[in-house]
Amino acid sequence: MNKPQVGGSARRSRMHQLLSTTPHHDTLPENYVRPESERPRLSEVVTDSNIPVINLSSSDKNLIISQIANACENYGFFQVVNHGITEEMLREVMGIGMEFFRLPPEEKAKLYSDDPAKKMRLSTSFNVKKEKVHNWRDYLRLHCYPLEDFVPDWPAKPELFKEIMSTYCTQARQLGFRLFGYISESLGLEEDYIEKVLGKQEQHMAVNYYPQCPEPELTYGLPAHTDPNALTILLQDQQVTGLQVLKEGKWIAVDPVPWALTINIGDQLQALSNGRYRSVWHRAVVNSNKERMSIASFLCPCNSALICPPKKLTERSPAIYRSYTYDEYYKKFWSRNLDQEHCLELFKTNSGEQN
Ligand SMILES: O=C(O)CCC(=O)C(=O)O
Ligand SMILES: [Fe+2]
């Protein structure tokens, strides 16, 4: 996008690919412009949505489970309220994320990388080396489990970053496990079924920063994609909307309920549920007058976890996807562009193909 600075170090010139470090743009640089047929068509987005909102403090566990079953089957997305993570914590984590992106360019340059294999990196777009058109997003990617292995390499600035992010990671993980319990039961499985199958689970985090964009109609923060992991817990900006999900051919805006967390089913739960629960297409659009931030916590199977549906779910309908390890899946996911066909399609069995 920008010319490398004359005389600057290689790292310094690479850093200039970061949107949060570049000067204001009046027009969208060409390598962010999508071809006409791929643009977001923002005027067609449906804002009045029925994306379920589930109260996790209800004393009626069966009600929670049935609401989760409905949400996972029909939407793949839902918001949870009274989820046990305090508003204060959520404010702190959003605050520290924003402070991070406001650090001076030299500080951010130390963390820049476009190598998807790196377990801690500040990057931009999605996979800059592979893609033709970039996305209007910077992101900090962190591996989070076990915390003590990764936190030492996390950003040293802002000062409270490690402390606040690691507390939030732990709480998000606990919430994720609680949801795995409800999801397992909603499929008629033992409460700990999913947790056991996924093994000693990895956890990743993406702190997404979408700067103001001069021409939001022409580009994306993140184009349509499904999440390759098992479950995503998304903390959305409270002031600025941007997340949209695809339902019956229409893009629906998921406007955040105050301090709710947005949950979505990832590809691995779609596979484990034999296609009953859906990892749906979603995207993030950008704004001309406001920056936006979101913090995604991804719960992933451990690399060696064998993903195949339980017997109970294949008694009446055959397995739609072949068995594979998460390692195999994840490599495939990163070898492609974000907005290609659903990565799970590549793992279909013959019976799956006929569906
Ligand atoms: O920013 C958002 O609302 C969506 C983020 C997302 O989908 C992701 O990080 O995978
Ligand atoms: Fe996503």
CSV table of C-alpha atoms and ligand atoms in Angstrom, one decimal:
chain,number,residue,atom,x,y,z
A,1,MET,CA,0.0,0.0,0.0
A,2,ASN,CA,2.7,2.5,1.0
A,3,LYS,CA,6.1,2.8,-0.4
A,4,PRO,CA,8.8,1.5,2.0
A,5,GLN,CA,10.7,4.4,3.6
A,6,VAL,CA,13.9,5.2,1.9
A,7,GLY,CA,16.7,4.1,4.2
A,8,GLY,CA,14.4,2.4,6.7
A,9,SER,CA,15.1,-1.1,8.0
A,10,ALA,CA,13.2,-3.9,6.3
A,11,ARG,CA,11.1,-4.3,9.4
A,12,ARG,CA,10.2,-0.7,9.5
A,13,SER,CA,9.0,-0.7,5.9
A,14,ARG,CA,7.0,-3.8,6.5
A,15,MET,CA,5.4,-2.2,9.5
A,16,HIS,CA,4.0,0.4,7.1
A,17,GLN,CA,1.6,-2.1,5.9
A,18,LEU,CA,-0.2,-1.7,9.2
A,19,LEU,CA,-3.3,0.4,8.7
A,20,SER,CA,-3.2,1.7,12.3
A,21,THR,CA,0.2,3.2,11.6
A,22,THR,CA,-0.5,4.8,8.2
A,23,PRO,CA,-1.7,8.3,7.7
A,24,HIS,CA,-5.3,9.2,6.9
A,25,HIS,CA,-6.6,8.1,3.4
A,26,ASP,CA,-9.1,10.1,1.4
A,27,THR,CA,-9.7,7.3,-1.0
A,28,LEU,CA,-9.3,3.6,-0.7
A,29,PRO,CA,-6.0,2.3,-2.0
A,30,GLU,CA,-6.4,0.1,-5.0
A,31,ASN,CA,-5.3,-3.1,-3.4
A,32,TYR,CA,-8.2,-2.9,-1.0
A,33,VAL,CA,-10.9,-2.5,-3.6
A,34,ARG,CA,-13.0,-5.6,-4.2
A,35,PRO,CA,-14.3,-6.4,-7.7
A,36,GLU,CA,-17.8,-5.1,-8.1
A,37,SER,CA,-19.5,-8.5,-7.7
A,38,GLU,CA,-17.8,-9.1,-4.3
A,39,ARG,CA,-18.7,-5.8,-2.6
A,40,PRO,CA,-20.7,-5.7,0.6
A,41,ARG,CA,-23.8,-4.0,-0.8
A,42,LEU,CA,-24.5,-2.4,2.6
A,43,SER,CA,-27.9,-1.1,1.7
A,44,GLU,CA,-29.2,-4.7,1.4
A,45,VAL,CA,-28.1,-5.7,4.9
A,46,VAL,CA,-31.0,-6.6,7.2
A,47,THR,CA,-30.8,-4.8,10.5
A,48,ASP,CA,-33.9,-6.1,12.3
A,49,SER,CA,-32.6,-9.5,13.3
A,50,ASN,CA,-33.8,-12.3,15.5
A,51,ILE,CA,-30.3,-13.6,16.4
A,52,PRO,CA,-31.0,-15.3,19.8
A,53,VAL,CA,-30.0,-13.7,23.1
A,54,ILE,CA,-29.6,-16.3,25.8
A,55,ASN,CA,-29.6,-15.6,29.5
A,56,LEU,CA,-27.0,-17.8,31.1
A,57,SER,CA,-28.1,-17.0,34.6
A,58,SER,CA,-31.5,-18.6,34.2
A,59,SER,CA,-32.1,-21.3,36.9
A,60,ASP,CA,-33.7,-23.4,34.3
A,61,LYS,CA,-30.8,-25.4,32.7
A,62,ASN,CA,-33.1,-27.2,30.4
A,63,LEU,CA,-34.3,-23.9,29.0
A,64,ILE,CA,-30.8,-22.8,28.4
A,65,ILE,CA,-30.0,-26.1,26.6
A,66,SER,CA,-33.0,-25.9,24.4
A,67,GLN,CA,-32.3,-22.3,23.5
A,68,ILE,CA,-28.7,-23.2,22.6
A,69,ALA,CA,-29.9,-26.1,20.5
A,70,ASN,CA,-32.3,-23.8,18.5
A,71,ALA,CA,-29.6,-21.1,18.1
A,72,CYS,CA,-26.9,-23.6,16.9
A,73,GLU,CA,-29.2,-25.3,14.5
A,74,ASN,CA,-30.9,-22.3,13.0
A,75,TYR,CA,-28.4,-19.5,13.3
A,76,GLY,CA,-24.9,-20.8,14.3
A,77,PHE,CA,-24.7,-17.5,16.2
A,78,PHE,CA,-26.1,-16.2,19.4
A,79,GLN,CA,-25.4,-13.7,22.1
A,80,VAL,CA,-25.2,-14.5,25.8
A,81,VAL,CA,-26.0,-12.2,28.7
A,82,ASN,CA,-25.3,-12.7,32.4
A,83,HIS,CA,-22.4,-14.9,31.3
A,84,GLY,CA,-20.4,-14.3,34.4
A,85,ILE,CA,-17.7,-12.0,33.0
A,86,THR,CA,-18.1,-8.6,34.6
A,87,GLU,CA,-18.7,-5.4,32.6
A,88,GLU,CA,-15.7,-4.0,34.3
A,89,MET,CA,-13.5,-6.8,33.0
A,90,LEU,CA,-14.9,-6.3,29.5
A,91,ARG,CA,-14.4,-2.6,29.6
A,92,GLU,CA,-10.8,-3.1,30.7
A,93,VAL,CA,-10.0,-5.6,28.0
A,94,MET,CA,-11.5,-3.4,25.2
A,95,GLY,CA,-9.6,-0.4,26.7
A,96,ILE,CA,-6.3,-2.1,26.8
A,97,GLY,CA,-6.8,-3.4,23.2
A,98,MET,CA,-7.4,0.1,22.0
A,99,GLU,CA,-4.4,1.4,23.9
A,100,PHE,CA,-2.3,-1.2,22.2
A,101,PHE,CA,-3.3,-0.1,18.7
A,102,ARG,CA,-2.5,3.5,19.7
A,103,LEU,CA,1.1,2.7,20.6
A,104,PRO,CA,3.8,4.5,18.7
A,105,PRO,CA,4.7,3.0,15.3
A,106,GLU,CA,8.2,1.9,16.5
A,107,GLU,CA,6.6,-0.1,19.3
A,108,LYS,CA,4.2,-1.9,17.0
A,109,ALA,CA,6.9,-2.5,14.4
A,110,LYS,CA,8.7,-4.8,16.9
A,111,LEU,CA,5.7,-7.1,16.8
A,112,TYR,CA,4.9,-7.1,13.1
A,113,SER,CA,4.9,-10.4,11.2
A,114,ASP,CA,3.0,-11.8,8.3
A,115,ASP,CA,3.9,-15.4,9.0
A,116,PRO,CA,0.7,-17.2,10.0
A,117,ALA,CA,2.9,-19.8,11.9
A,118,LYS,CA,4.0,-17.3,14.5
A,119,LYS,CA,2.3,-17.7,17.8
A,120,MET,CA,2.3,-14.1,18.6
A,121,ARG,CA,2.1,-11.5,15.8
A,122,LEU,CA,0.8,-8.1,14.9
A,123,SER,CA,-0.4,-8.3,11.4
A,124,THR,CA,-2.8,-6.8,8.9
A,125,SER,CA,-5.6,-8.0,6.6
A,126,PHE,CA,-5.6,-11.8,6.8
A,127,ASN,CA,-2.7,-13.5,5.0
A,128,VAL,CA,-0.9,-10.6,3.2
A,129,LYS,CA,1.6,-12.8,1.4
A,130,LYS,CA,-1.1,-14.9,-0.3
A,131,GLU,CA,-4.1,-12.7,-0.9
A,132,LYS,CA,-4.7,-10.4,-3.9
A,133,VAL,CA,-7.0,-7.9,-2.3
A,134,HIS,CA,-6.4,-6.8,1.3
A,135,ASN,CA,-8.8,-6.3,4.2
A,136,TRP,CA,-9.2,-3.1,6.1
A,137,ARG,CA,-8.1,-4.6,9.4
A,138,ASP,CA,-5.0,-4.9,11.7
A,139,TYR,CA,-4.9,-7.6,14.2
A,140,LEU,CA,-2.9,-8.9,17.1
A,141,ARG,CA,-2.9,-12.6,17.2
A,142,LEU,CA,-2.1,-14.4,20.5
A,143,HIS,CA,-1.9,-18.0,21.5
A,144,CYS,CA,-3.2,-18.3,25.0
A,145,TYR,CA,-3.0,-21.8,26.3
A,146,PRO,CA,-1.2,-22.7,28.5
A,147,LEU,CA,-0.9,-19.1,29.4
A,148,GLU,CA,2.4,-19.4,31.2
A,149,ASP,CA,4.0,-20.7,27.9
A,150,PHE,CA,2.8,-17.7,25.9
A,151,VAL,CA,2.3,-14.6,28.1
A,152,PRO,CA,6.1,-13.9,28.4
A,153,ASP,CA,6.2,-13.2,24.7
A,154,TRP,CA,3.0,-11.0,24.6
A,155,PRO,CA,3.4,-7.3,24.1
A,156,ALA,CA,5.2,-5.6,27.0
A,157,LYS,CA,3.3,-2.4,26.4
A,158,PRO,CA,0.8,-1.1,27.4
A,159,GLU,CA,1.9,-1.9,30.8
A,160,LEU,CA,-1.2,-3.7,32.0
A,161,PHE,CA,-1.7,-5.6,28.7
A,162,LYS,CA,-0.4,-9.0,29.9
A,163,GLU,CA,-2.3,-8.9,33.1
A,164,ILE,CA,-5.7,-7.8,31.7
A,165,MET,CA,-5.6,-10.0,28.6
A,166,SER,CA,-4.5,-13.1,30.5
A,167,THR,CA,-7.3,-12.7,33.1
A,168,TYR,CA,-9.8,-12.2,30.3
A,169,CYS,CA,-8.4,-15.3,28.5
A,170,THR,CA,-8.9,-17.5,31.5
A,171,GLN,CA,-12.5,-16.3,32.0
A,172,ALA,CA,-13.4,-16.7,28.3
A,173,ARG,CA,-12.0,-20.2,28.4
A,174,GLN,CA,-14.2,-21.1,31.4
A,175,LEU,CA,-17.2,-19.7,29.7
A,176,GLY,CA,-16.4,-21.7,26.6
A,177,PHE,CA,-16.2,-24.9,28.6
A,178,ARG,CA,-19.5,-24.2,30.1
A,179,LEU,CA,-21.0,-23.7,26.7
A,180,PHE,CA,-19.4,-26.9,25.5
A,181,GLY,CA,-21.3,-28.6,28.3
A,182,TYR,CA,-24.6,-27.2,27.2
A,183,ILE,CA,-23.9,-27.9,23.5
A,184,SER,CA,-23.0,-31.5,24.3
A,185,GLU,CA,-26.2,-32.0,26.2
A,186,SER,CA,-28.2,-30.3,23.6
A,187,LEU,CA,-26.9,-33.0,21.1
A,188,GLY,CA,-28.0,-35.7,23.6
A,189,LEU,CA,-24.4,-36.4,24.6
A,190,GLU,CA,-22.7,-36.5,28.0
A,191,GLU,CA,-22.0,-33.1,29.3
A,192,ASP,CA,-18.2,-33.5,29.0
A,193,TYR,CA,-18.3,-35.1,25.6
A,194,ILE,CA,-17.0,-32.2,23.5
A,195,GLU,CA,-14.4,-31.1,26.0
A,196,LYS,CA,-13.0,-34.7,26.1
A,197,VAL,CA,-12.9,-35.1,22.3
A,198,LEU,CA,-11.2,-31.7,21.8
A,199,GLY,CA,-8.4,-32.8,24.1
A,200,LYS,CA,-6.0,-30.4,25.8
A,201,GLN,CA,-7.5,-27.5,23.9
A,202,GLU,CA,-5.6,-24.7,22.4
A,203,GLN,CA,-6.9,-21.2,22.7
A,204,HIS,CA,-6.1,-18.3,20.4
A,205,MET,CA,-7.1,-14.7,20.5
A,206,ALA,CA,-7.5,-12.0,17.8
A,207,VAL,CA,-7.7,-8.4,18.8
A,208,ASN,CA,-9.2,-6.9,15.6
A,209,TYR,CA,-8.8,-3.2,14.8
A,210,TYR,CA,-10.7,-1.8,11.9
A,211,PRO,CA,-9.7,1.9,11.3
A,212,GLN,CA,-12.0,4.4,9.8
A,213,CYS,CA,-12.3,3.6,6.1
A,214,PRO,CA,-12.7,6.2,3.3
A,215,GLU,CA,-14.9,3.9,1.2
A,216,PRO,CA,-16.6,1.1,3.2
A,217,GLU,CA,-18.8,0.1,0.2
A,218,LEU,CA,-15.7,-1.2,-1.6
A,219,THR,CA,-14.0,-3.4,0.9
A,220,TYR,CA,-14.2,-5.5,4.1
A,221,GLY,CA,-12.7,-5.5,7.5
A,222,LEU,CA,-13.0,-9.3,7.2
A,223,PRO,CA,-14.7,-10.9,4.1
A,224,ALA,CA,-17.2,-13.7,4.5
A,225,HIS,CA,-15.6,-16.7,6.3
A,226,THR,CA,-16.4,-19.4,8.7
A,227,ASP,CA,-14.2,-19.9,11.8
A,228,PRO,CA,-12.0,-23.0,11.5
A,229,ASN,CA,-11.9,-23.7,15.3
A,230,ALA,CA,-14.6,-25.2,17.6
A,231,LEU,CA,-16.2,-22.2,19.2
A,232,THR,CA,-15.7,-18.4,19.1
A,233,ILE,CA,-16.5,-16.0,21.9
A,234,LEU,CA,-16.5,-12.5,20.4
A,235,LEU,CA,-16.4,-9.3,22.4
A,236,GLN,CA,-17.8,-6.6,20.2
A,237,ASP,CA,-17.3,-2.9,20.1
A,238,GLN,CA,-20.2,-1.4,22.1
A,239,GLN,CA,-20.5,1.7,20.0
A,240,VAL,CA,-19.8,0.7,16.5
A,241,THR,CA,-21.5,-2.2,14.6
A,242,GLY,CA,-19.9,-4.2,11.9
A,243,LEU,CA,-20.5,-7.9,12.4
A,244,GLN,CA,-22.9,-9.6,9.9
A,245,VAL,CA,-24.0,-13.2,9.5
A,246,LEU,CA,-25.5,-14.9,6.5
A,247,LYS,CA,-28.9,-16.4,6.9
A,248,GLU,CA,-31.1,-17.7,4.0
A,249,GLY,CA,-29.1,-15.7,1.5
A,250,LYS,CA,-29.3,-12.4,3.4
A,251,TRP,CA,-26.7,-10.6,5.5
A,252,ILE,CA,-28.0,-9.8,8.9
A,253,ALA,CA,-26.3,-7.3,11.2
A,254,VAL,CA,-25.5,-8.7,14.7
A,255,ASP,CA,-25.8,-5.5,16.7
A,256,PRO,CA,-24.3,-6.0,20.1
A,257,VAL,CA,-26.6,-6.3,23.1
A,258,PRO,CA,-24.9,-4.2,25.9
A,259,TRP,CA,-21.9,-6.2,27.3
A,260,ALA,CA,-23.2,-9.5,25.8
A,261,LEU,CA,-20.7,-11.9,24.3
A,262,THR,CA,-21.4,-13.1,20.8
A,263,ILE,CA,-20.9,-16.8,20.3
A,264,ASN,CA,-20.5,-18.7,17.1
A,265,ILE,CA,-20.1,-22.3,16.2
A,266,GLY,CA,-16.9,-23.1,14.4
A,267,ASP,CA,-16.2,-25.7,11.7
A,268,GLN,CA,-15.2,-28.3,14.2
A,269,LEU,CA,-18.5,-28.3,16.0
A,270,GLN,CA,-20.3,-28.5,12.6
A,271,ALA,CA,-18.2,-31.6,11.9
A,272,LEU,CA,-18.7,-33.1,15.3
A,273,SER,CA,-22.4,-32.6,15.2
A,274,ASN,CA,-22.5,-34.3,11.8
A,275,GLY,CA,-23.7,-31.1,10.2
A,276,ARG,CA,-26.6,-30.5,12.6
A,277,TYR,CA,-25.0,-27.4,14.1
A,278,ARG,CA,-23.8,-24.8,11.7
A,279,SER,CA,-20.6,-22.9,11.3
A,280,VAL,CA,-22.1,-20.0,9.4
A,281,TRP,CA,-20.6,-17.4,7.1
A,282,HIS,CA,-20.0,-14.1,8.7
A,283,ARG,CA,-18.1,-11.0,7.9
A,284,ALA,CA,-17.0,-7.6,9.4
A,285,VAL,CA,-17.7,-4.4,7.5
A,286,VAL,CA,-16.1,-1.1,8.1
A,287,ASN,CA,-17.1,2.5,8.7
A,288,SER,CA,-16.3,5.8,7.2
A,289,ASN,CA,-16.4,7.9,10.4
A,290,LYS,CA,-15.6,5.4,13.2
A,291,GLU,CA,-13.0,2.9,14.0
A,292,ARG,CA,-14.1,-0.4,15.4
A,293,MET,CA,-12.6,-3.1,17.6
A,294,SER,CA,-13.5,-6.7,18.4
A,295,ILE,CA,-11.8,-9.3,20.4
A,296,ALA,CA,-12.3,-12.9,19.4
A,297,SER,CA,-11.4,-15.8,21.6
A,298,PHE,CA,-11.1,-19.0,19.6
A,299,LEU,CA,-11.3,-22.4,21.4
A,300,CYS,CA,-9.6,-25.0,19.2
A,301,PRO,CA,-9.2,-28.7,19.5
A,302,CYS,CA,-5.7,-29.8,20.3
A,303,ASN,CA,-3.7,-30.5,17.2
A,304,SER,CA,-3.9,-34.3,17.5
A,305,ALA,CA,-7.6,-34.3,18.3
A,306,LEU,CA,-9.5,-36.7,15.9
A,307,ILE,CA,-12.6,-35.0,14.6
A,308,CYS,CA,-15.4,-37.4,13.7
A,309,PRO,CA,-19.1,-37.4,14.8
A,310,PRO,CA,-20.1,-39.6,17.8
A,311,LYS,CA,-21.8,-42.9,17.0
A,312,LYS,CA,-25.0,-41.6,18.5
A,313,LEU,CA,-25.2,-39.0,15.7
A,314,THR,CA,-24.5,-41.3,12.9
A,315,GLU,CA,-27.0,-44.0,13.7
A,316,ARG,CA,-29.7,-42.6,11.5
A,317,SER,CA,-27.7,-40.5,9.1
A,318,PRO,CA,-24.2,-41.5,7.8
A,319,ALA,CA,-21.2,-39.3,8.6
A,320,ILE,CA,-21.1,-36.3,6.3
A,321,TYR,CA,-17.4,-35.6,6.9
A,322,ARG,CA,-14.5,-38.0,7.0
A,323,SER,CA,-12.4,-38.2,10.1
A,324,TYR,CA,-9.4,-35.9,10.3
A,325,THR,CA,-7.0,-34.4,12.8
A,326,TYR,CA,-7.3,-30.8,13.7
A,327,ASP,CA,-3.7,-30.3,12.6
A,328,GLU,CA,-4.7,-31.4,9.1
A,329,TYR,CA,-7.7,-29.1,9.0
A,330,TYR,CA,-5.9,-26.0,10.2
A,331,LYS,CA,-3.1,-26.4,7.7
A,332,LYS,CA,-5.6,-26.7,4.9
A,333,PHE,CA,-7.5,-23.6,6.3
A,334,TRP,CA,-4.4,-21.4,6.2
A,335,SER,CA,-3.3,-22.6,2.8
A,336,ARG,CA,-6.4,-21.0,1.3
A,337,ASN,CA,-7.9,-17.6,1.0
A,338,LEU,CA,-10.3,-16.6,3.7
A,339,ASP,CA,-13.3,-16.2,1.4
A,340,GLN,CA,-13.1,-19.4,-0.7
A,341,GLU,CA,-15.5,-22.2,-0.3
A,342,HIS,CA,-16.3,-23.5,3.2
A,343,CYS,CA,-13.1,-25.4,4.2
A,344,LEU,CA,-15.2,-28.3,5.5
A,345,GLU,CA,-16.4,-29.0,2.0
A,346,LEU,CA,-13.0,-30.4,1.3
A,347,PHE,CA,-13.5,-33.1,4.0
A,348,LYS,CA,-16.9,-34.4,2.8
A,349,THR,CA,-17.6,-38.1,2.5
A,350,ASN,CA,-19.6,-39.5,-0.4
A,351,SER,CA,-22.8,-39.3,1.6
A,352,GLY,CA,-21.9,-35.7,2.5
A,353,GLU,CA,-21.5,-34.9,-1.2
A,354,GLN,CA,-25.0,-36.0,-1.9
A,355,ASN,CA,-26.4,-33.7,0.8
B,1,LIG,O1,-14.9,-8.2,14.1
B,1,LIG,C1,-15.9,-9.0,14.0
B,1,LIG,O2,-17.0,-8.6,14.4
B,1,LIG,C2,-15.7,-10.4,13.5
B,1,LIG,C3,-14.4,-11.0,13.8
B,1,LIG,C4,-14.3,-12.4,13.3
B,1,LIG,O3,-15.1,-12.9,12.6
B,1,LIG,C5,-13.0,-13.2,13.5
B,1,LIG,O4,-12.1,-12.6,14.1
B,1,LIG,O5,-13.0,-14.3,13.1
B,2,FE,FE,-14.8,-15.1,12.4
